PDB file of C-alpha atoms in Angstrom:
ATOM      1  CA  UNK A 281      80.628  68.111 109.201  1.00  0.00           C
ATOM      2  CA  UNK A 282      81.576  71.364 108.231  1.00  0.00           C
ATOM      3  CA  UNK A 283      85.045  72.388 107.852  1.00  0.00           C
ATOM      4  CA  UNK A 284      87.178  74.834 110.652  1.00  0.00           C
ATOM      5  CA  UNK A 285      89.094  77.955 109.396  1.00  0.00           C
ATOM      6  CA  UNK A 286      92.271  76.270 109.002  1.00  0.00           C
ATOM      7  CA  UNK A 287      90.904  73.921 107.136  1.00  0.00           C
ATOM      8  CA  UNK A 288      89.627  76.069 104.373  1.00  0.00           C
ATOM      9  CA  UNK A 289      92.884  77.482 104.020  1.00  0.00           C
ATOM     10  CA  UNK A 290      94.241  74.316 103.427  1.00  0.00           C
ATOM     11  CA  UNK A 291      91.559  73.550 101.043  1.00  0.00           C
ATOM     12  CA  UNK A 292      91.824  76.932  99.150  1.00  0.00           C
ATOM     13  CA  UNK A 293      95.415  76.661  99.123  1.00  0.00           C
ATOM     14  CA  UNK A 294      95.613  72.663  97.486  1.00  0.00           C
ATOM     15  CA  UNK A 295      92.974  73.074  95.546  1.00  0.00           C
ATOM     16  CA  UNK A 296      95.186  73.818  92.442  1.00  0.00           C
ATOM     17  CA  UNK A 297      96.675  70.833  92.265  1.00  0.00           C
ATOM     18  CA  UNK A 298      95.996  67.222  91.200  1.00  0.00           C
ATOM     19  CA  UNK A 299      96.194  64.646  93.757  1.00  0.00           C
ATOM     20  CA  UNK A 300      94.484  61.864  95.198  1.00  0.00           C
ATOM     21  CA  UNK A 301      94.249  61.680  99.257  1.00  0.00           C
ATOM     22  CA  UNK A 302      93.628  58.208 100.664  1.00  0.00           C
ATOM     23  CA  UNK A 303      92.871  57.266 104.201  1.00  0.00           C
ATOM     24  CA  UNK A 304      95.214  55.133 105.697  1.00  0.00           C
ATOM     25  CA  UNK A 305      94.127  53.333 109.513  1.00  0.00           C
ATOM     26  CA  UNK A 306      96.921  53.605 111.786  1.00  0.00           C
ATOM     27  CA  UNK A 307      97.152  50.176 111.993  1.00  0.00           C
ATOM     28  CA  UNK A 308      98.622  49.960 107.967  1.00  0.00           C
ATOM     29  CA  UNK A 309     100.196  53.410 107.749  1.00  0.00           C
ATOM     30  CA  UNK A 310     103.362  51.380 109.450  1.00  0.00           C
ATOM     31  CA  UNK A 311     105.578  53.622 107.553  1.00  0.00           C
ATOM     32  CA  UNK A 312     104.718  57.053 109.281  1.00  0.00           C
ATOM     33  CA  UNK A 313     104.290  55.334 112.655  1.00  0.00           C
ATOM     34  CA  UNK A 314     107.705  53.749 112.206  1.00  0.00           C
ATOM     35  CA  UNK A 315     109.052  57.316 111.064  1.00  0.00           C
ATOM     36  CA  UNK A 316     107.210  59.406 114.302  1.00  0.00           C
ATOM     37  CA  UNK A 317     108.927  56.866 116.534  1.00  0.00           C
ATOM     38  CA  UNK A 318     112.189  57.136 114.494  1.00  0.00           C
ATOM     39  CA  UNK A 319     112.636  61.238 115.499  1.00  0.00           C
ATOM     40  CA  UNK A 320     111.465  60.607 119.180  1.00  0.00           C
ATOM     41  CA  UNK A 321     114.038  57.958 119.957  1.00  0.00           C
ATOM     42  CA  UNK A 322     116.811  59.671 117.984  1.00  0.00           C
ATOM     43  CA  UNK A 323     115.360  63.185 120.450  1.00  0.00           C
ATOM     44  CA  UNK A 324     116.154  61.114 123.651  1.00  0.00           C
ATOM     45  CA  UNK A 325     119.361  59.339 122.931  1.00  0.00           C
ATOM     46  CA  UNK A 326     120.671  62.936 121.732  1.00  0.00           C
ATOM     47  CA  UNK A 327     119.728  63.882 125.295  1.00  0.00           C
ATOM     48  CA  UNK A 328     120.933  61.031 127.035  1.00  0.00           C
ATOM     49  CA  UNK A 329     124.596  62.655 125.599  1.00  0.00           C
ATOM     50  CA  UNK A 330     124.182  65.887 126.898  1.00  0.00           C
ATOM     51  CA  UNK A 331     123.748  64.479 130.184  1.00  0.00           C
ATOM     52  CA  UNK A 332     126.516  62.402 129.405  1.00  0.00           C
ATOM     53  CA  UNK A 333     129.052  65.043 128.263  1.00  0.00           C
ATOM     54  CA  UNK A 334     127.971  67.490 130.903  1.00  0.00           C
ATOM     55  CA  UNK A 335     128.465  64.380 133.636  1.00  0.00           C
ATOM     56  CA  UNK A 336     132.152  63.861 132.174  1.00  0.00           C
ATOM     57  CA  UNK A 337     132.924  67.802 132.402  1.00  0.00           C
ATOM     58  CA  UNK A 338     131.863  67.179 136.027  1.00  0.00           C
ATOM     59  CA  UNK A 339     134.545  64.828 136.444  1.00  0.00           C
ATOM     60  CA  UNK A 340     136.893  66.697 134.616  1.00  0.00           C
ATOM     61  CA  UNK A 341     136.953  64.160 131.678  1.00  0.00           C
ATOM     62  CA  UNK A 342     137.684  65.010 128.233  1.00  0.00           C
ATOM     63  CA  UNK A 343     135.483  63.621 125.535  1.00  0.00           C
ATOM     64  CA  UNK A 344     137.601  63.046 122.434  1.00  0.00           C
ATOM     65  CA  UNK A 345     136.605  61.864 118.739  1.00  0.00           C
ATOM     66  CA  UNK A 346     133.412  63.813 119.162  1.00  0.00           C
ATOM     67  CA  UNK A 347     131.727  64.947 115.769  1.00  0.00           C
ATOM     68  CA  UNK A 348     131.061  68.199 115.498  1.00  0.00           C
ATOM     69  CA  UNK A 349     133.180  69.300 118.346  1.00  0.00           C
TER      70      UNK A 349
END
């Protein structure tokens, strides 16, 4: 299979250095997988409190203690 633009680049631009590059089936690269799902959770419970906050401002409650804030 021959290799797209971007991928030349990428092989142009690493080939100066010494690595090794193993394959990994989704199934055992548990790690990354755990990681991926890590951000997205952490995406939608930071959501979840701006709905939150902006729902208390509605009521006219004050959110104290918040970090940041």
């Amino acid at each position: 299979k021959e290799l797209n633009m971007r991928q030349r680049r990428w092989l142009e631009f690493l080939k100066d250095y010494d690595f090794e590059l193993r394959y990994h089936p989704g199934k055992a690269n548990v790690v990354a997988d755990a990681l991926s799902r890590k951000s997205l959770h952490m995406s939608s419970l930071m959501a979840k409190e701006l709905e939150l906050i902006e729902e208390f401002r509605d009521l006219s409650l004050v959110v104290k203690g918040r970090r940041g804030v």
